[in-house]
């Protein structure tokens, strides 16, 4: 079954703790993205990566970190520096084609809650 | 900086009525515009993608129009059904900047009453 998987579905973070959200894709897509969605709002880009071992900050990267050691994996770490981490986190991937602006495919999301 | 707005934020209609969802953007220099559906607590499903050179796209009961000069797109859903209840998001990809960075609107939450 091809697609994007995110785990866990729900994640609880204690004060001062770092937590890591997993995103895996078997679509052989080059590019991967992390978005944050707050209640009643659209998605905001946190980080994106167009190739292995390379990634760029999005609009709201502060308090987050990523790595891209493998093509199929793009984990997101929410650090203790992120003061308001409660949100729904969505991962996406796309091919890199001639236009450089191909459709993104989204995972099912991880809801992060602070204890 | 591109800003995308969707009004209204929520909409409730009786089954069978046509739905009209609006999306406006401040910078008309877009590469394409995409409409997504999001069910509660789930990821996004792409519905329609309109290239900047196109004026509309159709898929089944869905029709999306694009007027770049006025910075507007409209998603029409004909003969709505309770299964159409979801949040609908529009997103644009800028024409000038490199890369595949989507800018999203806040979404319109739709409830279709049986």
Short mmCIF file of C-alpha atoms in Angstrom, two decimals, chain B residues 39-107:
data_model
loop_
_atom_site.label_atom_id
_atom_site.label_comp_id
_atom_site.label_asym_id
_atom_site.label_seq_id
_atom_site.Cartn_x
_atom_site.Cartn_y
_atom_site.Cartn_z
CA UNK B 39 -12.32 15.45 7.52
CA UNK B 40 -12.18 16.00 11.31
CA UNK B 41 -8.85 14.87 12.76
CA UNK B 42 -7.57 13.67 9.39
CA UNK B 43 -5.09 14.72 6.73
CA UNK B 44 -5.86 16.61 3.53
CA UNK B 45 -7.22 15.14 0.32
CA UNK B 46 -6.62 17.05 -2.91
CA UNK B 47 -9.85 17.80 -4.78
CA UNK B 48 -8.92 20.04 -7.69
CA UNK B 49 -5.80 21.82 -8.92
CA UNK B 50 -6.10 24.80 -11.26
CA UNK B 51 -3.06 25.99 -13.17
CA UNK B 52 -2.66 29.77 -13.42
CA UNK B 53 -3.40 29.60 -17.16
CA UNK B 54 -6.74 27.87 -16.58
CA UNK B 55 -10.06 29.41 -15.63
CA UNK B 56 -11.75 26.32 -14.23
CA UNK B 57 -11.47 22.63 -13.42
CA UNK B 58 -14.23 20.08 -12.98
CA UNK B 59 -14.44 16.71 -11.29
CA UNK B 60 -17.85 15.10 -10.91
CA UNK B 61 -20.06 17.37 -8.80
CA UNK B 62 -17.13 19.71 -8.10
CA UNK B 63 -16.21 22.73 -10.17
CA UNK B 64 -13.52 25.24 -9.29
CA UNK B 65 -13.05 28.57 -11.03
CA UNK B 66 -10.07 30.89 -10.95
CA UNK B 67 -9.93 34.62 -11.64
CA UNK B 68 -6.31 35.59 -11.16
CA UNK B 69 -6.76 39.27 -11.91
CA UNK B 70 -9.26 39.70 -9.09
CA UNK B 71 -7.47 37.25 -6.79
CA UNK B 72 -10.42 34.89 -6.39
CA UNK B 73 -11.31 31.25 -6.69
CA UNK B 74 -14.69 29.63 -6.11
CA UNK B 75 -15.43 25.97 -5.42
CA UNK B 76 -18.93 24.85 -6.40
CA UNK B 77 -20.35 21.58 -5.12
CA UNK B 78 -23.58 20.63 -6.85
CA UNK B 79 -26.46 18.87 -5.12
CA UNK B 80 -24.74 18.63 -1.73
CA UNK B 81 -24.91 15.43 0.31
CA UNK B 82 -24.31 14.78 4.03
CA UNK B 83 -21.05 13.08 3.01
CA UNK B 84 -19.80 16.44 1.75
CA UNK B 85 -19.62 17.68 5.34
CA UNK B 86 -15.97 18.53 5.96
CA UNK B 87 -13.58 21.47 6.02
CA UNK B 88 -12.51 22.77 2.62
CA UNK B 89 -9.15 24.51 2.30
CA UNK B 90 -7.69 26.41 -0.61
CA UNK B 91 -3.96 26.91 -1.11
CA UNK B 92 -1.83 28.80 -3.62
CA UNK B 93 1.69 28.26 -4.89
CA UNK B 94 3.50 31.51 -5.66
CA UNK B 95 4.57 32.23 -9.20
CA UNK B 96 7.72 34.15 -8.40
CA UNK B 97 9.41 32.32 -5.57
CA UNK B 98 11.13 29.03 -6.22
CA UNK B 99 9.97 25.85 -4.62
CA UNK B 100 6.70 24.20 -3.78
CA UNK B 101 5.58 26.27 -0.80
CA UNK B 102 1.82 26.25 -0.36
CA UNK B 103 0.07 29.17 1.36
CA UNK B 104 -3.23 28.06 2.90
CA UNK B 105 -6.45 29.83 3.71
CA UNK B 106 -8.11 29.21 7.05
CA UNK B 107 -10.73 26.88 5.58
#
